[in-house]
Coordinates of C-alpha atoms in Angstrom, one line a residue:
Chain A
X211 CA 13.5 12.9 -31.0
X212 CA 15.3 15.9 -32.2
X213 CA 15.4 16.7 -35.9
X214 CA 18.7 15.3 -37.4
X215 CA 18.9 18.3 -39.7
X216 CA 19.9 20.4 -36.8
X217 CA 23.0 18.3 -36.3
X218 CA 23.6 18.4 -40.0
X219 CA 23.4 22.2 -40.0
X220 CA 25.9 22.3 -37.1
X221 CA 28.2 20.2 -39.1
X222 CA 27.8 22.5 -42.1
X223 CA 28.6 25.6 -40.0
X224 CA 31.7 23.9 -38.7
X225 CA 32.8 22.9 -42.2
X226 CA 32.3 26.4 -43.5
X227 CA 34.4 27.8 -40.6
X228 CA 37.1 25.4 -41.6
X229 CA 36.8 26.5 -45.3
X230 CA 37.2 30.1 -44.1
X231 CA 40.3 29.2 -42.2
X232 CA 41.9 27.3 -45.1
X233 CA 41.3 30.2 -47.4
X234 CA 42.5 33.0 -45.2
X235 CA 45.3 31.7 -43.0
X236 CA 48.9 32.6 -44.0
X237 CA 50.6 30.4 -41.5
X238 CA 50.8 26.7 -42.5
X239 CA 50.0 25.6 -39.0
X240 CA 46.9 27.8 -39.0
X241 CA 45.8 26.0 -42.2
X242 CA 46.2 22.7 -40.5
X243 CA 44.0 23.8 -37.6
X244 CA 41.3 24.7 -40.1
X245 CA 41.6 21.3 -41.9
X246 CA 41.1 19.7 -38.5
X247 CA 37.8 21.7 -38.2
X248 CA 36.6 20.3 -41.5
X249 CA 37.5 16.7 -40.6
X250 CA 35.6 17.0 -37.3
X251 CA 32.6 18.4 -39.2
X252 CA 32.7 15.3 -41.4
X253 CA 32.8 13.0 -38.4
X254 CA 29.8 14.8 -36.8
X255 CA 27.9 14.3 -40.1
X256 CA 28.7 10.6 -40.3
X257 CA 27.7 9.9 -36.7
X258 CA 24.4 11.9 -37.1
X259 CA 23.5 9.7 -40.0
X260 CA 24.6 6.7 -38.1
X261 CA 22.4 7.6 -35.2
X262 CA 19.3 8.3 -37.3
X263 CA 19.6 6.0 -40.3
X264 CA 22.4 3.4 -40.3
X265 CA 23.7 1.9 -37.1
X266 CA 27.0 0.3 -36.3
X267 CA 28.9 0.9 -39.5
X268 CA 28.8 4.7 -38.9
X269 CA 31.2 4.3 -36.0
X270 CA 33.5 2.1 -38.1
X271 CA 33.6 4.7 -40.8
X272 CA 34.1 7.5 -38.3
X273 CA 37.1 5.7 -36.8
X274 CA 38.5 5.2 -40.3
X275 CA 38.2 9.0 -41.1
X276 CA 39.6 9.8 -37.7
X277 CA 42.7 7.7 -38.2
X278 CA 43.1 9.1 -41.8
X279 CA 43.0 12.6 -40.5
X280 CA 45.5 12.1 -37.8
X281 CA 47.8 10.5 -40.3
X282 CA 47.4 13.5 -42.6
X283 CA 48.2 15.9 -39.8
X284 CA 51.4 13.9 -39.1
X285 CA 52.5 14.1 -42.7
X286 CA 51.5 17.7 -42.9
X287 CA 53.5 18.6 -39.9
X288 CA 56.6 16.8 -41.3
X289 CA 56.2 18.9 -44.5
X290 CA 55.8 22.1 -42.4
X291 CA 59.1 21.3 -40.5
X292 CA 60.8 20.8 -43.8
X293 CA 59.4 24.1 -45.1
X294 CA 60.8 25.8 -42.0
X295 CA 64.2 24.2 -42.6
X296 CA 64.4 25.5 -46.1
X297 CA 62.7 28.9 -45.9
X298 CA 63.2 29.8 -42.2
X299 CA 59.5 30.7 -41.8
X300 CA 56.3 28.8 -42.4
X301 CA 54.1 31.4 -44.2
X302 CA 52.5 29.7 -47.2
X303 CA 53.4 32.3 -49.7
X304 CA 57.0 31.3 -49.2
X305 CA 56.1 27.9 -50.7
X306 CA 54.7 29.4 -53.9
X307 CA 57.7 28.7 -56.1
X308 CA 59.3 25.3 -56.6
X309 CA 62.9 26.3 -56.6
X310 CA 65.1 27.2 -53.7
Chain B
X1315 CA 17.9 17.9 -20.3
X1316 CA 19.4 16.2 -23.4
X1317 CA 18.3 19.2 -25.5
X1318 CA 19.9 21.6 -23.0
X1319 CA 23.2 19.6 -23.1
X1320 CA 23.1 19.4 -26.9
X1321 CA 22.5 23.2 -27.2
X1322 CA 25.2 24.0 -24.8
X1323 CA 27.8 21.8 -26.5
X1324 CA 26.8 23.1 -29.9
X1325 CA 27.2 26.7 -28.8
X1326 CA 30.6 25.9 -27.3
X1327 CA 31.6 24.1 -30.5
X1328 CA 30.7 27.1 -32.8
X1329 CA 32.3 29.7 -30.5
X1330 CA 35.5 27.7 -30.1
X1331 CA 35.8 27.0 -33.9
X1332 CA 35.2 30.7 -34.6
X1333 CA 37.9 31.7 -32.2
X1334 CA 40.2 29.1 -33.6
X1335 CA 40.0 30.5 -37.2
X1336 CA 39.9 34.2 -36.2
X1337 CA 42.6 34.4 -33.5
X1338 CA 45.8 36.2 -34.4
X1339 CA 47.9 34.3 -31.9
X1340 CA 48.8 30.8 -33.1
X1341 CA 49.0 29.2 -29.7
X1342 CA 45.6 30.6 -28.8
X1343 CA 44.3 29.2 -32.0
X1344 CA 45.5 25.7 -31.1
X1345 CA 44.0 25.9 -27.7
X1346 CA 40.6 27.0 -29.1
X1347 CA 40.9 24.0 -31.4
X1348 CA 41.4 21.8 -28.3
X1349 CA 38.2 23.3 -26.8
X1350 CA 36.4 22.6 -30.0
X1351 CA 37.6 19.0 -30.1
X1352 CA 36.3 18.5 -26.5
X1353 CA 32.9 20.0 -27.5
X1354 CA 32.7 17.7 -30.5
X1355 CA 33.4 14.7 -28.1
X1356 CA 30.5 16.0 -25.9
X1357 CA 28.2 15.9 -28.9
X1358 CA 29.4 12.4 -29.8
X1359 CA 28.6 11.2 -26.3
X1360 CA 25.1 12.8 -26.6
X1361 CA 24.6 10.9 -29.9
X1362 CA 25.4 7.7 -27.9
X1363 CA 28.6 7.1 -29.9
X1364 CA 30.6 6.4 -26.8
X1365 CA 33.5 4.5 -28.4
X1366 CA 34.0 7.3 -30.9
X1367 CA 33.8 9.9 -28.2
X1368 CA 36.6 8.3 -26.2
X1369 CA 38.6 7.9 -29.4
X1370 CA 38.1 11.6 -30.1
X1371 CA 39.4 12.6 -26.7
X1372 CA 42.4 10.2 -26.9
X1373 CA 43.5 10.8 -30.5
X1374 CA 42.5 14.3 -31.3
X1375 CA 42.5 16.2 -28.0
X1376 CA 45.5 14.2 -26.8
X1377 CA 47.4 13.4 -29.9
X1378 CA 46.8 16.1 -32.5
X1379 CA 47.0 19.0 -30.1
X1380 CA 50.3 17.8 -28.8
X1381 CA 51.6 17.3 -32.4
X1382 CA 50.5 20.9 -33.3
X1383 CA 52.2 22.3 -30.2
X1384 CA 55.4 20.5 -31.1
X1385 CA 55.0 21.8 -34.6
X1386 CA 54.8 25.4 -33.3
X1387 CA 57.8 24.8 -31.1
X1388 CA 59.9 23.5 -33.9
X1389 CA 59.0 26.0 -36.6
X1390 CA 59.1 29.4 -34.9
X1391 CA 61.8 31.6 -33.6
X1392 CA 59.8 33.1 -30.8
X1393 CA 61.1 36.6 -30.1
X1394 CA 58.4 37.6 -27.6
X1395 CA 55.5 35.8 -26.1
X1396 CA 53.2 36.0 -29.0
X1397 CA 53.4 33.7 -32.0
X1398 CA 51.8 35.6 -34.9
X1399 CA 49.0 34.1 -37.0
X1400 CA 48.2 36.5 -39.9
X1401 CA 45.3 36.2 -42.3
X1402 CA 44.8 37.6 -45.8
X1403 CA 41.9 37.9 -48.3
X1404 CA 39.4 37.8 -45.4
X1405 CA 36.5 39.2 -47.4
X1406 CA 36.9 36.7 -50.2
X1407 CA 37.3 33.8 -47.7
X1408 CA 34.2 35.0 -45.8
X1409 CA 32.2 35.3 -49.1
X1410 CA 33.2 31.9 -50.4
X1411 CA 32.5 30.1 -47.1
X1412 CA 29.1 31.9 -46.6
X1413 CA 28.1 30.9 -50.1
X1414 CA 29.1 27.3 -49.4
X1415 CA 27.2 27.4 -46.1
X1416 CA 24.0 28.7 -47.8
X1417 CA 24.1 25.9 -50.4
X1418 CA 24.7 23.2 -47.7
X1419 CA 21.9 24.5 -45.5
X1420 CA 19.5 24.7 -48.4
X1421 CA 20.4 21.1 -49.4
X1422 CA 20.0 19.9 -45.8
X1423 CA 16.7 21.6 -45.0
X1424 CA 15.0 20.7 -48.3
X1425 CA 15.5 17.0 -47.6
X1426 CA 12.9 15.2 -45.6
X1427 CA 14.6 13.2 -42.9
X1428 CA 12.7 11.3 -40.1
X1429 CA 13.8 11.6 -36.5
X1430 CA 13.6 7.9 -35.7
X1431 CA 16.6 6.8 -33.6
X1432 CA 18.7 3.7 -34.4
X1433 CA 21.1 2.3 -31.8
X1434 CA 24.6 3.2 -32.8
X1435 CA 26.2 0.0 -31.3
X1436 CA 28.4 -0.7 -28.4
X1437 CA 32.2 -1.0 -28.5
X1438 CA 31.9 -4.8 -28.8
X1439 CA 29.7 -4.5 -31.8
X1440 CA 32.1 -2.0 -33.4
X1441 CA 34.9 -4.4 -32.8
X1442 CA 33.0 -7.3 -34.3
X1443 CA 32.1 -5.2 -37.3
X1444 CA 35.8 -4.2 -37.8
X1445 CA 36.8 -7.9 -37.9
X1446 CA 33.9 -9.3 -40.0
X1447 CA 32.1 -6.8 -42.3
X1448 CA 34.7 -4.0 -42.6
X1449 CA 37.8 -6.1 -42.5
X1450 CA 39.1 -4.6 -45.7
X1451 CA 38.9 -1.1 -44.3
X1452 CA 40.7 -2.3 -41.2
X1453 CA 43.6 -3.8 -43.2
X1454 CA 43.8 -0.8 -45.5
X1455 CA 44.0 1.4 -42.5
X1456 CA 46.9 -0.6 -41.0
X1457 CA 48.8 -0.3 -44.3
X1458 CA 48.1 3.4 -44.4
X1459 CA 49.4 3.9 -40.9
X1460 CA 52.6 2.0 -41.8
X1461 CA 53.0 4.1 -44.9
X1462 CA 52.5 7.3 -43.0
X1463 CA 55.1 6.3 -40.4
X1464 CA 57.7 5.5 -43.0
X1465 CA 56.9 8.6 -45.0
X1466 CA 57.2 10.9 -42.0
X1467 CA 60.6 9.4 -41.1
X1468 CA 61.9 9.6 -44.7
X1469 CA 60.8 13.2 -45.0
X1470 CA 62.4 14.5 -41.9
X1471 CA 65.6 12.5 -41.5
X1472 CA 68.9 14.2 -42.2
X1473 CA 70.6 13.2 -45.3
X1474 CA 73.9 11.7 -44.3
X1475 CA 76.7 12.2 -46.9

């Protein structure tokens, strides 16, 4: 029907918006938002290939990456809360030295 | 009709993602992320991945957005009504991501891919696949979730003397 490369290009655009967010955001929660964008681009890519090439296992892998990403956000938020307790702010340049 | 729906949700997707990474207000950024996650769910439904579309709405739009809003609540002394969300090195970031985008688009459009459709499978087939072919992935995922729960609790509990 429709060319699968259009969906793959959409996924690439989404991924690169996520890369821009990760590189430029100074707030740790902003970086987590951008990481979410990248993970969703990956899921879109997986399902496009599943729809046009593979079949059922694409949904299995997408569920896998989805659960992994949610778990990563949970641990990332725990680390951000710890960073706030120790530095009183969550800008990432405050995490640039290992000592207190 | 399908093409119109796909074009509309793709447009909503790109606009929401752009607003999410550009916005200078952190709460606005998280809400644009919620809009983007719903647009991605719409595209999943258009690709006939209905199980994953429902999971996307439940887990991401329901769970992750709530988690991020709690994270904002716990980590900011909000003096006014705006939670700031600054950016730095914007030119470098834009250059790097545009370079990556050009390479990805070149790789995508120089590969011949046929447009034949394959059925993506119902929820029942996904469930059967999880318990027969992909059983190792299922079990590994369960162990991972257990590890994440324990890790998050250990990281954030108060150290009693």
